[in-house]
Structure formats: C-alpha cells, structure tokens
Tab-separated table of C-alpha atoms in Angstrom:
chain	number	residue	atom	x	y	z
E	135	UNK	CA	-0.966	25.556	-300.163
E	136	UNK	CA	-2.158	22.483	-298.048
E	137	UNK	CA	-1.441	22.410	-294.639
E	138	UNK	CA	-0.348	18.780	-292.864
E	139	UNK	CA	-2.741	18.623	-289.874
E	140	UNK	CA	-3.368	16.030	-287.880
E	141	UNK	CA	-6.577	15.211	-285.578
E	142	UNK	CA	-6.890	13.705	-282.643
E	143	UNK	CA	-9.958	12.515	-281.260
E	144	UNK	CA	-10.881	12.126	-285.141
E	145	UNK	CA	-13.107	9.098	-285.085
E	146	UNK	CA	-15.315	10.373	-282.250
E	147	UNK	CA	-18.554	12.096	-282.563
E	148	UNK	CA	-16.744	15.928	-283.376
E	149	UNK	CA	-14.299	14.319	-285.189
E	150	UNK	CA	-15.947	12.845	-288.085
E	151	UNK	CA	-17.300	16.419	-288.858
E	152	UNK	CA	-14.436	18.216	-288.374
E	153	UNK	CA	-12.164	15.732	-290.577
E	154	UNK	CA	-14.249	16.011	-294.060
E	155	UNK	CA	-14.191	19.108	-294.071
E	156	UNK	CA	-10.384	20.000	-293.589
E	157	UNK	CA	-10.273	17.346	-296.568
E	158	UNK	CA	-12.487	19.231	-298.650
E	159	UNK	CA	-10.325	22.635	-297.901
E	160	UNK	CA	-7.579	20.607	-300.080
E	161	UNK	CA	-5.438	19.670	-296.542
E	162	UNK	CA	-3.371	17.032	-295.932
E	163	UNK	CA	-5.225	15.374	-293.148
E	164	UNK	CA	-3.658	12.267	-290.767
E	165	UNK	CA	-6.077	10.855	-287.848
E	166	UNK	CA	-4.775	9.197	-284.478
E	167	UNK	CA	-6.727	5.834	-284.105
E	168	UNK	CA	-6.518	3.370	-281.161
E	169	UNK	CA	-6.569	0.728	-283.532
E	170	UNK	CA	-5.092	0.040	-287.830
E	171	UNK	CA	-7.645	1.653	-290.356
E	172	UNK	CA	-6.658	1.695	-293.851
E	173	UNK	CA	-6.262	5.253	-295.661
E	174	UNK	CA	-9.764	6.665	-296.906
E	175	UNK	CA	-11.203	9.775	-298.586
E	176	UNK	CA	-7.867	11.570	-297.977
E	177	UNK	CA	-7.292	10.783	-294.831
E	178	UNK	CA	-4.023	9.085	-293.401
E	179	UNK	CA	-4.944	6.666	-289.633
E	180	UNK	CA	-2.126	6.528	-287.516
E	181	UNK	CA	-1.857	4.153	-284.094
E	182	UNK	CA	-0.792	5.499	-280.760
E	183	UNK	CA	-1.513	5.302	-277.194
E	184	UNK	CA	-2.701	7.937	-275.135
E	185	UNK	CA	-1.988	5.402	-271.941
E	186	UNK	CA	1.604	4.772	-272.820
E	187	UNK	CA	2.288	7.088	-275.318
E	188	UNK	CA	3.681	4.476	-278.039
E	189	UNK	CA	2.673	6.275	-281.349
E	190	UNK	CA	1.834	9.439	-280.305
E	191	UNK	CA	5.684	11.558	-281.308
E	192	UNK	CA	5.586	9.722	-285.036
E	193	UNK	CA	2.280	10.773	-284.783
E	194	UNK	CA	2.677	14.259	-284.533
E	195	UNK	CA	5.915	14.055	-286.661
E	196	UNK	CA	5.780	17.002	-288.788
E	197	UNK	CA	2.736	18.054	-288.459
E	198	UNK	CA	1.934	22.076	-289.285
E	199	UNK	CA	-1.110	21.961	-286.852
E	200	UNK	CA	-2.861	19.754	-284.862
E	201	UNK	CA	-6.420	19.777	-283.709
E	202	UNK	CA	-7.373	17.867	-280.603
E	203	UNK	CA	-10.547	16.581	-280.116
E	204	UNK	CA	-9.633	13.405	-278.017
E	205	UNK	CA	-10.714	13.152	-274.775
E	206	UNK	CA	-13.452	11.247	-272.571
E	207	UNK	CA	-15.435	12.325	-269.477
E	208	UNK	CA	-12.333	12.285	-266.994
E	209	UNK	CA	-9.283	11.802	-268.613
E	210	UNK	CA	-8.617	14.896	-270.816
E	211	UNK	CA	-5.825	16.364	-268.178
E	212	UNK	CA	-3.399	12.939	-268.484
E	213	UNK	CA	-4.124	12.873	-272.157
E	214	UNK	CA	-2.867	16.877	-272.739
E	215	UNK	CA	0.187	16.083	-270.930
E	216	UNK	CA	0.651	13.108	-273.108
E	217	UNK	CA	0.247	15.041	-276.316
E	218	UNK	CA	2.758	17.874	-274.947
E	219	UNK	CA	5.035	15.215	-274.325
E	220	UNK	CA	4.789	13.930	-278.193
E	221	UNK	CA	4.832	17.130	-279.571
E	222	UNK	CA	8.638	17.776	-277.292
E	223	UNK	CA	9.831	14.471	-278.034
E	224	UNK	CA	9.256	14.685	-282.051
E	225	UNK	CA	10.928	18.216	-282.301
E	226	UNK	CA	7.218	19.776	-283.691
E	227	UNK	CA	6.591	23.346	-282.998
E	228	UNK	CA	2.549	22.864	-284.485
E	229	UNK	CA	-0.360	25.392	-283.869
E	230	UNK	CA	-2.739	23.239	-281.681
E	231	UNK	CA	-6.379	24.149	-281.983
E	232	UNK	CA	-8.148	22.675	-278.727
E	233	UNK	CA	-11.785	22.114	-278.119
E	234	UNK	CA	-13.185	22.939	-274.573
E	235	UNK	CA	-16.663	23.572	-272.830
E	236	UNK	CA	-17.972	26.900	-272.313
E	237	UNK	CA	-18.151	27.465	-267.969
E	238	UNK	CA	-15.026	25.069	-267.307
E	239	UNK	CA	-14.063	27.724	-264.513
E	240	UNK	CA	-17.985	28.601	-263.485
E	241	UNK	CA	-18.906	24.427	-262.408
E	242	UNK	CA	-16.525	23.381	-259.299
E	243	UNK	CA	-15.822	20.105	-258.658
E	244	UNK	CA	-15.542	19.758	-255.017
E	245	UNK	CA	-16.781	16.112	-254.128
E	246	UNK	CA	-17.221	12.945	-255.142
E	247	UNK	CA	-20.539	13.487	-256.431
E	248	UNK	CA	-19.384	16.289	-257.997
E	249	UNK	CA	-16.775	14.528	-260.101
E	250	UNK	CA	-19.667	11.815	-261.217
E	251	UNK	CA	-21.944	14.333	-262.429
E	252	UNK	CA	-19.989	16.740	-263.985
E	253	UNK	CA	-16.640	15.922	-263.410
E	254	UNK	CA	-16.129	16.910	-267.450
E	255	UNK	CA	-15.809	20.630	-266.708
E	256	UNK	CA	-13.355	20.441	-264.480
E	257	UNK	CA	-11.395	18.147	-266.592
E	258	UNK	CA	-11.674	20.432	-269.339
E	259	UNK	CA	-10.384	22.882	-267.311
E	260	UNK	CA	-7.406	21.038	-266.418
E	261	UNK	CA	-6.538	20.125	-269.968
E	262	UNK	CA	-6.375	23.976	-271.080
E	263	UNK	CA	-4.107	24.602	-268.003
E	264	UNK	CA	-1.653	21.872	-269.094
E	265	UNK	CA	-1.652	23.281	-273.361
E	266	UNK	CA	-1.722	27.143	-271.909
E	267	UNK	CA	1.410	25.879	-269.818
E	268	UNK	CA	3.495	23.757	-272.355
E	269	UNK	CA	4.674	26.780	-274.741
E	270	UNK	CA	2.838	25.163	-277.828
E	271	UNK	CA	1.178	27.791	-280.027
E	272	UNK	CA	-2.469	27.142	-279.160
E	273	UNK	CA	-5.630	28.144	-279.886
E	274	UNK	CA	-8.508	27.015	-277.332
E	275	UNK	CA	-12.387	27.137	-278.386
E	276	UNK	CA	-15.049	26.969	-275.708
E	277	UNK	CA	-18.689	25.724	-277.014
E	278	UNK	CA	-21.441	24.792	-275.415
E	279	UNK	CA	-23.354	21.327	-275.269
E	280	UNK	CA	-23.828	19.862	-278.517
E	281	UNK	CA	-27.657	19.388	-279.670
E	282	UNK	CA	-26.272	15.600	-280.406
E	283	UNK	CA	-25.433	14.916	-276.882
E	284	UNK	CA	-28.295	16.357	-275.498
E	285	UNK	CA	-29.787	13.773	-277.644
E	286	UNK	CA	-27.968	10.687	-276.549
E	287	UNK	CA	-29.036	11.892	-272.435
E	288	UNK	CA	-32.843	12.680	-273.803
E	289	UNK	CA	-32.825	9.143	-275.544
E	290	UNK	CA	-31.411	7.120	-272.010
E	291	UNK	CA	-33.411	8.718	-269.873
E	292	UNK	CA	-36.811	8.494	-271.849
E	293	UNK	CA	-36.631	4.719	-271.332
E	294	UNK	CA	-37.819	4.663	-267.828
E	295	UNK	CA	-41.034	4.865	-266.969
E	296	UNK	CA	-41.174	8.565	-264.871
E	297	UNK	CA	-38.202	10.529	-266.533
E	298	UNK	CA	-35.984	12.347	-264.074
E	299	UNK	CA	-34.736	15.705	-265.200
E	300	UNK	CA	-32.297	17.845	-262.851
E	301	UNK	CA	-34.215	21.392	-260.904
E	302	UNK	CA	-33.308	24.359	-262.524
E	303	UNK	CA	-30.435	22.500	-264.897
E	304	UNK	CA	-30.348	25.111	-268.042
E	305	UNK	CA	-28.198	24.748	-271.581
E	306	UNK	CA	-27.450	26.245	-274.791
E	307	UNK	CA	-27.523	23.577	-276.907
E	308	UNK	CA	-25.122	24.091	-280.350
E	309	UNK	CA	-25.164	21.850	-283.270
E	310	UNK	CA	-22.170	19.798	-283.133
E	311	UNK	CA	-21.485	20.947	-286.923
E	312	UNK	CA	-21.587	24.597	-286.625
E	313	UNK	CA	-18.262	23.873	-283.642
E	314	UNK	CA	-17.147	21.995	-286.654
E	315	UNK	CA	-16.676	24.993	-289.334
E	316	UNK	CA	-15.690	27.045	-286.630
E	317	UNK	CA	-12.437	24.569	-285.257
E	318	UNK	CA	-11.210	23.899	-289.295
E	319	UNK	CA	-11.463	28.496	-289.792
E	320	UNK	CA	-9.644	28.393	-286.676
E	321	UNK	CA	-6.855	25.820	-288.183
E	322	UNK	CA	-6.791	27.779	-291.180
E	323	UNK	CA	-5.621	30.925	-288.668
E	324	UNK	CA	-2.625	31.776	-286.837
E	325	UNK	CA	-2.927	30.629	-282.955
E	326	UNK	CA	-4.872	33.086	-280.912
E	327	UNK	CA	-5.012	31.805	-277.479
E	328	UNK	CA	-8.407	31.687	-276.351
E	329	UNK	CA	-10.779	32.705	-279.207
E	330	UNK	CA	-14.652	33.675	-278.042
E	331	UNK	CA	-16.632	31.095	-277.060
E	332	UNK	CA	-19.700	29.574	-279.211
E	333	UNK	CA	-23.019	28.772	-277.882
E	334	UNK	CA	-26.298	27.998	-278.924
E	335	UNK	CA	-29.421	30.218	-279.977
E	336	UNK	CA	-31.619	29.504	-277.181
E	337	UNK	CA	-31.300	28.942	-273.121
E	338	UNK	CA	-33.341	26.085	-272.244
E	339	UNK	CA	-34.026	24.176	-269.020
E	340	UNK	CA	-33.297	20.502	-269.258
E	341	UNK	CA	-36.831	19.528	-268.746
E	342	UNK	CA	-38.060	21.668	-271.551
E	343	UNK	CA	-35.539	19.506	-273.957
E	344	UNK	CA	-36.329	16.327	-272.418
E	345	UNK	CA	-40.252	17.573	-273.235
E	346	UNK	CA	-39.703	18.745	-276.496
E	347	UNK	CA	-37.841	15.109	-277.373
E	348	UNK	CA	-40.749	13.121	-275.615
E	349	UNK	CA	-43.476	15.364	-277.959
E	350	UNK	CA	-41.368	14.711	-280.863
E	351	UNK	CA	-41.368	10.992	-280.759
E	352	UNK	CA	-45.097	10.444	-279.713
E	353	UNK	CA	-43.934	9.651	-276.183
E	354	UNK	CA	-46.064	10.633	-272.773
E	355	UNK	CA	-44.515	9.738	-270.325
E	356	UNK	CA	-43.931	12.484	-267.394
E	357	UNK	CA	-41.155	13.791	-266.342
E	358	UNK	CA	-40.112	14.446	-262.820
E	359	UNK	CA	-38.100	17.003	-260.837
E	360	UNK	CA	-34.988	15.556	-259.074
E	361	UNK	CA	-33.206	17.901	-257.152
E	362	UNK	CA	-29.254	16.992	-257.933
E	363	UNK	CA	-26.919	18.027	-254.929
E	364	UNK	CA	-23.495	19.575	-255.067
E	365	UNK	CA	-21.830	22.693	-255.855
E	366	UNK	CA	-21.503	21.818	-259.797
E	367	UNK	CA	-25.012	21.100	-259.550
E	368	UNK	CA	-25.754	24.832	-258.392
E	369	UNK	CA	-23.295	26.081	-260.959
E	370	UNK	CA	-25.669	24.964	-263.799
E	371	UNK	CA	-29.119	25.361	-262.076
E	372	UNK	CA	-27.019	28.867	-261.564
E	373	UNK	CA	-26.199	29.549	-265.283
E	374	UNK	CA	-22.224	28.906	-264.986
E	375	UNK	CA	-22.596	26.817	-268.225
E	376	UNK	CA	-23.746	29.348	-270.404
E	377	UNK	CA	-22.798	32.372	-272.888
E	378	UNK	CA	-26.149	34.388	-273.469
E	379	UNK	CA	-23.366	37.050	-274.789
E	380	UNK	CA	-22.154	34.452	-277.675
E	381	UNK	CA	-25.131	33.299	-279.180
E	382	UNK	CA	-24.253	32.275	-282.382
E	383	UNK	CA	-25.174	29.099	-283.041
E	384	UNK	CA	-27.564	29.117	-285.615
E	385	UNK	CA	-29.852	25.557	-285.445
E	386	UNK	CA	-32.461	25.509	-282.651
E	387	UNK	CA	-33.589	22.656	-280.355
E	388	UNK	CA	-36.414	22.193	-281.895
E	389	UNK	CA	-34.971	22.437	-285.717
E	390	UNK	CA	-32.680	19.878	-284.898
E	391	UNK	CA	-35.353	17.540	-283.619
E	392	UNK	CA	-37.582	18.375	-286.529
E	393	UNK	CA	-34.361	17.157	-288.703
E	394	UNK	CA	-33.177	14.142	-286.440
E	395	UNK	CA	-36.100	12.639	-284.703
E	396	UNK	CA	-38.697	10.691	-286.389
C-alpha cells in the first residue's frame, strides 16, 4: 500500500533525487514549493512559507511521513520550528525522516568567522535539537559532503588565477544519490531516531579534490595553502567532519569526476 509522503526541500539539489524515486516505489508523493508548479510525474506541488508559515499545516495535512530536506546555510533551526509548528497545528502525527551532516556536534561555532565559514554544522545541529524535542516520530540521517557540492566549491574557486584551498581541511565526499536510496529505505521504515551515519569511500584533503578537478578539466593552475582561522576551522583540519567507521558510500572522487567532468 502507498504511503502519502510529503517532501520538503523537494526542488533542491537532494530533493530531485530523492522525489523520483519515492514515485517509482508506487507512493503518493506531494512537494512544498515557494512558488505554483503544476502536478508532474506523480508528484503533487504545494505553496507555503517557511518565513510566515502560510501553507505549511495544509501542507502537511495528512500526510503519513514527511521527509525534510529544506534548509539553506543558516536558517535550518527557524525553519524546524516552523515545520513542528505545522505538523501541531494540522493535527498530523507523521514519521519525519530528517537529513543532517555527519560532525554537527565535532565543528563549534564560536565567532563570527566561525558562523561564515561553517556556520552550516552548527545549524544542523540546532535543527535536530528542535525535531528530537517536538515529540514527532523522527528519524535523523547524518551524511557526509556530497561529491556534487564539492563540485560547485571546486568549480568557484578554480576561476581565480592561484586557487586557495584551506591547511589540513579533509572530507568524505558521498554521492548525493547513494543519501538518496538511503532517506526513501528509511521512509519506507518505522522512525528510529538517529540511524548510522553515511559517508564516503575515501578521506581526502581539500587540496587533493581541488587537484584532482583541475587535472580533470585540463586546468594548471596552482593551488595555494591558506591557513583558515577559528575553532570550526580546527575541527575539520582535525577530522570532526568525518566517519572513517561508516564508509559506505560506494562512488569515489575520482569516479564521479570521470562521470561528471568533461
């Protein structure tokens, strides 16, 4: 039997591989939007806003579970709250499958500088506290950085003419669609708290990724060692956002440059 489920954050990067698939398992599949898009493939758009709320209770209406994917760099903490707040007001007692970042309690954030650089982690970390708090059945899965992302950062920073990579900065790079499979299995389940984290094959420093990106696209320009200050800066030069234990991922930094880079 289907299951209603609806996804937030289901338009963003994650999103659009986590959605096809729960439509392929035969659910019933609604997606929160910003903004009106007209039922496609299966899939139901419903408008709300995470500022004001407007939307967000008919959103959740009777929805079986909900996976949340929404969130930015510094806001995921207001928008929990908000979505705890729908899920009271509309009477729903859904399982809610959460996506996190492996390390959220390793990387303080104890400046300003701090909150600029890697203010995500500890934003992350405030969003679990708020669904762990709120009495919803939940389900919380950690993962790594996805191979994508990396990606995106490699791409920016290899347009300027010396490319700065952070000392000692190491990651565990997962592709984005192996967190994918693993969220929809975990909506298929009953809620588990939080589930072991995923990570990546392979620890790499940031300046080997950054390398291997420039050697894949013919590039050779150097890279340069810039020392980035602050205590969440030690945390990763330190290892905080890793899981050599839960190396499961499956794709390799290089594989998925072989695949995605031309």
């Amino acid at each position: 039997m289907s299951a209603r489920i609806l996804v937030t954050g289901g338009t963003g990067y994650l999103g659009r591989l986590v959605v096809p698939r729960l439509v392929s398992a035969g659910e019933e599949v609604r997606v929160v939007s910003r903004s009106p898009h007209a039922s496609a493939d299966g899939v139901r758009y419903v408008v709300a806003d995470w500022e004001t709320g407007e939307g967000l209770a008919q959103a959740v209406g009777d929805a079986e579970v909900v996976v949340h994917l929404a969130g930015d760099q510094l806001h995921n903490e207001p928008m929990a709250r908000a979505l705890v707040r729908a899920v009271r007001d509309a009477g729903a007692q859904p399982h809610l499958v959460n996506i996190s970042v492996v390390g959220a309690e390793k990387v303080p954030v104890r400046s300003a500088f701090d909150r600029r650089a890697l203010g995500y982690m500890a934003s992350k970390l405030a969003q679990e506290r708020v669904l762990e708090e709120s009495g919803i059945a939940w389900t919380n899965l950690r993962a790594t950085q996805f191979h994508e992302l990396v990606l995106i950062a490699a791409r920016a920073l290899a347009k300027l003419p010396v490319v700065p990579t952070p000392t000692g900065w190491q990651a565990q790079p997962i592709a984005a669609d192996e967190v994918a499979a693993r969220l929809v299995e975990l909506a298929h389940g009953e809620p588990q708290g939080r589930v072991p984290d995923v990570a990546g094959p392979e620890v790499l420093t940031f300046r080997a990724m950054v390398r291997a990106y420039l050697d894949a696209v013919g590039s050779r320009r150097p890279t340069m060692p810039v020392r980035v200050p602050g205590a969440a800066s030690r945390a990763y030069a330190a290892g905080g956002n890793l899981a050599p234990d839960r190396a499961v991922g499956k794709q390799t930094w290089a594989e998925f440059l072989a695949e995605h880079v031309a």
